[in-house]
Structure formats: C-alpha cells, structure tokens
PDB file of C-alpha atoms and ligand atoms in Angstrom:
ATOM      1  CA  MET T   1       6.110  14.655 -12.775  1.00  0.00           C
ATOM      2  CA  ASN T   2       2.946  13.274 -13.626  1.00  0.00           C
ATOM      3  CA  SER T   3      -0.245  15.512 -13.072  1.00  0.00           C
ATOM      4  CA  MET T   4      -2.496  12.381 -12.638  1.00  0.00           C
ATOM      5  CA  ARG T   5      -4.307  11.415  -9.711  1.00  0.00           C
ATOM      6  CA  PHE T   6      -2.676   8.430  -8.301  1.00  0.00           C
ATOM      7  CA  ALA T   7      -3.560   5.731  -5.155  1.00  0.00           C
ATOM      8  CA  VAL T   8      -1.514   3.576  -3.575  1.00  0.00           C
ATOM      9  CA  PHE T   9      -3.861   0.819  -1.960  1.00  0.00           C
ATOM     10  CA  LEU T  10      -1.444  -0.008   1.436  1.00  0.00           C
ATOM     11  CA  ASP T  11      -0.790  -3.214   3.123  1.00  0.00           C
ATOM     12  CA  VAL T  12       1.413  -2.664   5.985  1.00  0.00           C
ATOM     13  CA  ASP T  13       2.263  -6.205   7.393  1.00  0.00           C
ATOM     14  CA  GLY T  14       4.628  -7.669   4.930  1.00  0.00           C
ATOM     15  CA  VAL T  15       5.118  -4.163   3.190  1.00  0.00           C
ATOM     16  CA  LEU T  16       6.213  -1.645   5.597  1.00  0.00           C
ATOM     17  CA  ASN T  17       7.824  -4.448   7.933  1.00  0.00           C
ATOM     18  CA  THR T  18       8.820  -8.168   7.439  1.00  0.00           C
ATOM     19  CA  ARG T  19       8.419 -11.081   9.859  1.00  0.00           C
ATOM     20  CA  THR T  20      12.093 -10.406  10.643  1.00  0.00           C
ATOM     21  CA  THR T  21      11.053  -6.634  11.938  1.00  0.00           C
ATOM     22  CA  CYS T  22      12.408  -5.868  15.434  1.00  0.00           C
ATOM     23  CA  GLN T  23      10.305  -2.824  15.833  1.00  0.00           C
ATOM     24  CA  ARG T  24       7.265  -3.314  18.145  1.00  0.00           C
ATOM     25  CA  THR T  25       3.982  -1.156  18.384  1.00  0.00           C
ATOM     26  CA  PRO T  26       2.721   0.067  21.496  1.00  0.00           C
ATOM     27  CA  ASP T  27       0.499  -2.689  21.979  1.00  0.00           C
ATOM     28  CA  GLY T  28       3.777  -5.109  21.301  1.00  0.00           C
ATOM     29  CA  TYR T  29       2.914  -6.161  17.598  1.00  0.00           C
ATOM     30  CA  THR T  30       5.341  -5.984  14.923  1.00  0.00           C
ATOM     31  CA  GLY T  31       6.017  -2.609  14.263  1.00  0.00           C
ATOM     32  CA  ILE T  32       7.238  -0.836  11.084  1.00  0.00           C
ATOM     33  CA  ASP T  33      10.379  -0.101   9.765  1.00  0.00           C
ATOM     34  CA  ASP T  34      11.498   3.659   8.928  1.00  0.00           C
ATOM     35  CA  PRO T  35      13.179   2.818   6.158  1.00  0.00           C
ATOM     36  CA  ARG T  36      10.496   1.243   4.478  1.00  0.00           C
ATOM     37  CA  VAL T  37       8.359   3.973   4.940  1.00  0.00           C
ATOM     38  CA  GLU T  38      11.047   6.273   3.202  1.00  0.00           C
ATOM     39  CA  ILE T  39      10.956   4.291   0.273  1.00  0.00           C
ATOM     40  CA  LEU T  40       7.321   4.401  -0.157  1.00  0.00           C
ATOM     41  CA  ALA T  41       7.478   8.453   0.645  1.00  0.00           C
ATOM     42  CA  LYS T  42      10.494   8.904  -1.918  1.00  0.00           C
ATOM     43  CA  VAL T  43       8.486   6.914  -4.788  1.00  0.00           C
ATOM     44  CA  LEU T  44       5.179   9.142  -3.923  1.00  0.00           C
ATOM     45  CA  GLU T  45       7.207  12.310  -4.088  1.00  0.00           C
ATOM     46  CA  LYS T  46       7.324  11.314  -7.899  1.00  0.00           C
ATOM     47  CA  TYR T  47       3.588  11.974  -8.076  1.00  0.00           C
ATOM     48  CA  ASP T  48       2.022  15.166  -7.756  1.00  0.00           C
ATOM     49  CA  CYS T  49      -1.211  14.165  -6.627  1.00  0.00           C
ATOM     50  CA  TYR T  50      -1.856  11.260  -4.708  1.00  0.00           C
ATOM     51  CA  GLU T  51      -3.518   9.252  -2.113  1.00  0.00           C
ATOM     52  CA  VAL T  52      -2.438   6.712   0.452  1.00  0.00           C
ATOM     53  CA  VAL T  53      -5.530   4.145   0.787  1.00  0.00           C
ATOM     54  CA  LEU T  54      -5.133   1.869   3.718  1.00  0.00           C
ATOM     55  CA  THR T  55      -6.199  -1.994   2.958  1.00  0.00           C
ATOM     56  CA  SER T  56      -4.232  -3.685   5.794  1.00  0.00           C
ATOM     57  CA  ASP T  57      -6.288  -5.168   8.600  1.00  0.00           C
ATOM     58  CA  TRP T  58      -4.898  -2.248  10.260  1.00  0.00           C
ATOM     59  CA  LYS T  59      -7.446  -0.070   8.938  1.00  0.00           C
ATOM     60  CA  GLU T  60     -10.055  -2.062  11.461  1.00  0.00           C
ATOM     61  CA  MET T  61      -8.490  -0.598  14.506  1.00  0.00           C
ATOM     62  CA  ASP T  62     -10.107   2.223  16.402  1.00  0.00           C
ATOM     63  CA  GLU T  63      -8.655   5.685  15.274  1.00  0.00           C
ATOM     64  CA  HIS T  64      -7.608   6.421  18.796  1.00  0.00           C
ATOM     65  CA  ASP T  65      -6.081   2.683  19.485  1.00  0.00           C
ATOM     66  CA  ASP T  66      -2.379   3.393  20.130  1.00  0.00           C
ATOM     67  CA  ASP T  67      -1.294   0.952  17.458  1.00  0.00           C
ATOM     68  CA  TYR T  68      -3.536   3.032  15.142  1.00  0.00           C
ATOM     69  CA  LEU T  69      -1.796   6.415  16.178  1.00  0.00           C
ATOM     70  CA  TYR T  70       1.517   4.791  15.918  1.00  0.00           C
ATOM     71  CA  LEU T  71       0.758   4.219  12.222  1.00  0.00           C
ATOM     72  CA  GLN T  72       0.087   7.434  11.374  1.00  0.00           C
ATOM     73  CA  GLU T  73       3.195   8.613  13.352  1.00  0.00           C
ATOM     74  CA  LYS T  74       5.411   6.582  11.756  1.00  0.00           C
ATOM     75  CA  LEU T  75       4.208   7.707   8.116  1.00  0.00           C
ATOM     76  CA  LYS T  76       3.929  11.439   9.283  1.00  0.00           C
ATOM     77  CA  LEU T  77       7.796  11.063   9.577  1.00  0.00           C
ATOM     78  CA  TYR T  78       8.128  10.775   5.982  1.00  0.00           C
ATOM     79  CA  GLY T  79       5.066  13.519   5.122  1.00  0.00           C
ATOM     80  CA  LEU T  80       2.677  10.715   4.420  1.00  0.00           C
ATOM     81  CA  CYS T  81      -1.131  10.304   5.823  1.00  0.00           C
ATOM     82  CA  ILE T  82      -3.971   7.942   5.258  1.00  0.00           C
ATOM     83  CA  SER T  83      -6.227   9.815   2.997  1.00  0.00           C
ATOM     84  CA  GLY T  84      -8.832   6.461   3.012  1.00  0.00           C
ATOM     85  CA  LYS T  85      -9.265   3.252   3.950  1.00  0.00           C
ATOM     86  CA  THR T  86     -11.213   0.364   2.060  1.00  0.00           C
ATOM     87  CA  ASN T  87     -13.812  -2.010   3.267  1.00  0.00           C
ATOM     88  CA  ASP T  88     -13.747  -5.599   3.258  1.00  0.00           C
ATOM     89  CA  ASN T  89     -14.174  -8.745   5.371  1.00  0.00           C
ATOM     90  CA  GLY T  90     -10.447  -9.583   5.640  1.00  0.00           C
ATOM     91  CA  SER T  91     -10.354 -12.072   2.539  1.00  0.00           C
ATOM     92  CA  ASN T  92     -11.983 -10.166  -0.232  1.00  0.00           C
ATOM     93  CA  ARG T  93      -9.632  -7.149  -0.096  1.00  0.00           C
ATOM     94  CA  GLY T  94      -9.628  -6.716  -3.788  1.00  0.00           C
ATOM     95  CA  GLU T  95     -13.458  -6.296  -3.860  1.00  0.00           C
ATOM     96  CA  GLY T  96     -13.169  -3.451  -1.470  1.00  0.00           C
ATOM     97  CA  ILE T  97     -10.561  -1.910  -3.638  1.00  0.00           C
ATOM     98  CA  LEU T  98     -13.036  -1.937  -6.462  1.00  0.00           C
ATOM     99  CA  GLU T  99     -15.505  -0.497  -4.210  1.00  0.00           C
ATOM    100  CA  PHE T 100     -13.555   2.306  -3.235  1.00  0.00           C
ATOM    101  CA  LEU T 101     -12.477   2.966  -6.746  1.00  0.00           C
ATOM    102  CA  LYS T 102     -16.494   3.012  -7.703  1.00  0.00           C
ATOM    103  CA  VAL T 103     -16.874   5.806  -5.272  1.00  0.00           C
ATOM    104  CA  HIS T 104     -13.336   7.537  -5.948  1.00  0.00           C
ATOM    105  CA  PRO T 105     -13.637   8.147  -9.928  1.00  0.00           C
ATOM    106  CA  GLU T 106     -11.160  10.973  -9.639  1.00  0.00           C
ATOM    107  CA  ILE T 107      -8.235   8.049  -9.092  1.00  0.00           C
ATOM    108  CA  ASP T 108      -6.624   7.923 -12.566  1.00  0.00           C
ATOM    109  CA  ASP T 109      -4.768   4.738 -11.811  1.00  0.00           C
ATOM    110  CA  TYR T 110      -3.291   3.140  -8.915  1.00  0.00           C
ATOM    111  CA  VAL T 111      -0.905   0.229  -7.454  1.00  0.00           C
ATOM    112  CA  ILE T 112      -1.655  -2.449  -4.868  1.00  0.00           C
ATOM    113  CA  LEU T 113       1.171  -3.163  -2.493  1.00  0.00           C
ATOM    114  CA  ASP T 114       0.586  -6.585  -0.331  1.00  0.00           C
ATOM    115  CA  ASP T 115       2.534  -9.575   0.860  1.00  0.00           C
ATOM    116  CA  GLN T 116      -0.585 -11.808  -0.074  1.00  0.00           C
ATOM    117  CA  LYS T 117      -2.865 -12.351  -3.056  1.00  0.00           C
ATOM    118  CA  PHE T 118      -6.422 -12.488  -1.619  1.00  0.00           C
ATOM    119  CA  ASP T 119      -8.951 -12.155  -4.314  1.00  0.00           C
ATOM    120  CA  PHE T 120      -6.981 -10.081  -6.452  1.00  0.00           C
ATOM    121  CA  ARG T 121      -6.552 -12.691  -9.011  1.00  0.00           C
ATOM    122  CA  ASN T 122     -10.094 -12.891 -10.164  1.00  0.00           C
ATOM    123  CA  TYR T 123      -9.840  -8.981 -11.301  1.00  0.00           C
ATOM    124  CA  THR T 124      -7.549  -8.654 -14.110  1.00  0.00           C
ATOM    125  CA  GLU T 125      -7.169  -4.786 -13.330  1.00  0.00           C
ATOM    126  CA  LEU T 126      -6.315  -5.177  -9.853  1.00  0.00           C
ATOM    127  CA  TRP T 127      -3.899  -8.414 -11.002  1.00  0.00           C
ATOM    128  CA  GLU T 128      -1.872  -6.320 -13.172  1.00  0.00           C
ATOM    129  CA  ARG T 129      -1.473  -3.423 -10.509  1.00  0.00           C
ATOM    130  CA  LEU T 130      -0.257  -5.826  -7.898  1.00  0.00           C
ATOM    131  CA  LEU T 131       3.220  -6.071  -6.249  1.00  0.00           C
ATOM    132  CA  ILE T 132       3.599  -8.875  -4.264  1.00  0.00           C
ATOM    133  CA  THR T 133       6.381  -7.766  -1.385  1.00  0.00           C
ATOM    134  CA  ASP T 134       8.412  -9.008   1.045  1.00  0.00           C
ATOM    135  CA  GLY T 135       9.280  -5.555   2.503  1.00  0.00           C
ATOM    136  CA  ILE T 136       8.509  -3.144  -0.277  1.00  0.00           C
ATOM    137  CA  GLU T 137      12.315  -3.068  -1.403  1.00  0.00           C
ATOM    138  CA  ARG T 138      11.594  -6.935  -2.516  1.00  0.00           C
ATOM    139  CA  ALA T 139       8.735  -6.002  -4.856  1.00  0.00           C
ATOM    140  CA  GLU T 140       7.785  -8.409  -7.603  1.00  0.00           C
ATOM    141  CA  PHE T 141       4.878  -8.329 -10.323  1.00  0.00           C
ATOM    142  CA  ALA T 142       1.806 -10.500  -9.897  1.00  0.00           C
ATOM    143  CA  SER T 143       1.154 -10.498 -13.330  1.00  0.00           C
ATOM    144  CA  ARG T 144       3.132 -11.299 -15.717  1.00  0.00           C
ATOM    145  CA  THR T 145       1.797  -8.407 -17.919  1.00  0.00           C
ATOM    146  CA  PRO T 146       1.514  -5.555 -15.538  1.00  0.00           C
ATOM    147  CA  GLU T 147       0.020  -2.288 -16.155  1.00  0.00           C
ATOM    148  CA  VAL T 148       2.259   0.265 -17.397  1.00  0.00           C
ATOM    149  CA  GLU T 149       2.032   2.626 -14.554  1.00  0.00           C
ATOM    150  CA  THR T 150       2.619  -0.442 -12.176  1.00  0.00           C
ATOM    151  CA  MET T 151       6.107  -0.993 -14.149  1.00  0.00           C
ATOM    152  CA  ILE T 152       7.008   2.534 -13.744  1.00  0.00           C
ATOM    153  CA  PHE T 153       6.071   2.249  -9.825  1.00  0.00           C
ATOM    154  CA  MET T 154       8.203  -0.655  -9.612  1.00  0.00           C
ATOM    155  CA  ASP T 155      11.175   1.175 -11.506  1.00  0.00           C
ATOM    156  CA  TYR T 156      11.091   3.886  -8.417  1.00  0.00           C
ATOM    157  CA  ILE T 157      10.950   1.247  -5.491  1.00  0.00           C
ATOM    158  CA  LYS T 158      14.320  -0.018  -7.347  1.00  0.00           C
ATOM    159  CA  GLU T 159      15.696   3.405  -7.548  1.00  0.00           C
ATOM    160  CA  PHE T 160      14.778   4.260  -3.951  1.00  0.00           C
ATOM    161  CA  SER T 161      15.636   0.797  -2.416  1.00  0.00           C
TER     162      SER T 161
HETATM  163 MG1  LIG D 201       0.124  -8.314   4.621  1.00  0.00          MG
END
C-alpha cells in the first residue's frame, strides 16, 4: 500500500468501452463495460488515497443528464466516484490536466488513461504518465520512458485484466 495522494485522469470512451461495446447509455450512445470499470477499481484499490478526475467529453454533460447519472452508477457499482473534472476546449486536454494539477497541489502523482493523444505530447510530464488504451485492458505506454508510478499502474492493470 502506498500512502501518497494519487489521481487518475480518466477518459471514458476508449477506456471503459471500445467500438465493439454493445452496452448503450439511456440516450443510446456507446455505454460502459462493467468488467473494465472493475479493472480500474481493482487497480485503484492498491492506492490508499486516490481521486478519479474526469477528462472525457462526458464531463461536459449536465450532472442530471441521464447519461451522466448512468456513468456515475457504473462507477459506483465498483465503489468509484468522480472527484473532479478538468476544463478544456476539446482539443487541449493536456492543458486542462496541468491546470487541474496547479490548483490541486495535494496530488503527488497521477496517471492519464486515454485512447487519444490530444496535446499530451507537448508536455513531457504528461506524456510520461499517459497510458494509451483500446479498452483499459489493452493499455500501452505513450512514452518510451514512462514515469515509475505509471509503470506500476500498468503492472496492476495487467494483474487484474
Ligand atoms: Mg476517448
């Protein structure tokens, strides 16, 4: 067990689902696969203190939207909840994460889960903590020199997939 304060910056589409996902949201969009949420939850159980920060476009939804409630329910099934959201214009997702970190200095380390690269490559500290997914169970390091905590997180994903 690790006593630092850890954050996972979470994309949804391409992490908790893939293009072949059959689940649908209440509004008819691609839904969320329980086994993928379960993997994330088991990985995060390895951390004493963690936050789930939403970076996905899903963060733009009204919190009373049926699909947003659906996301929260899916996470809650495995004991997870969203503790924050980043802000961006849709393309500068990395910048949004940096802004979030600036106002949350209590976060000691973090990993980014996303199926797209956005502007992450522009920031070494983000790039080295990025896991590119095709579903969480198929994660790959973005960087050839990933940060240590990111390698540990990857090991946990493999352990629980
Ligand atoms: Mg995505």
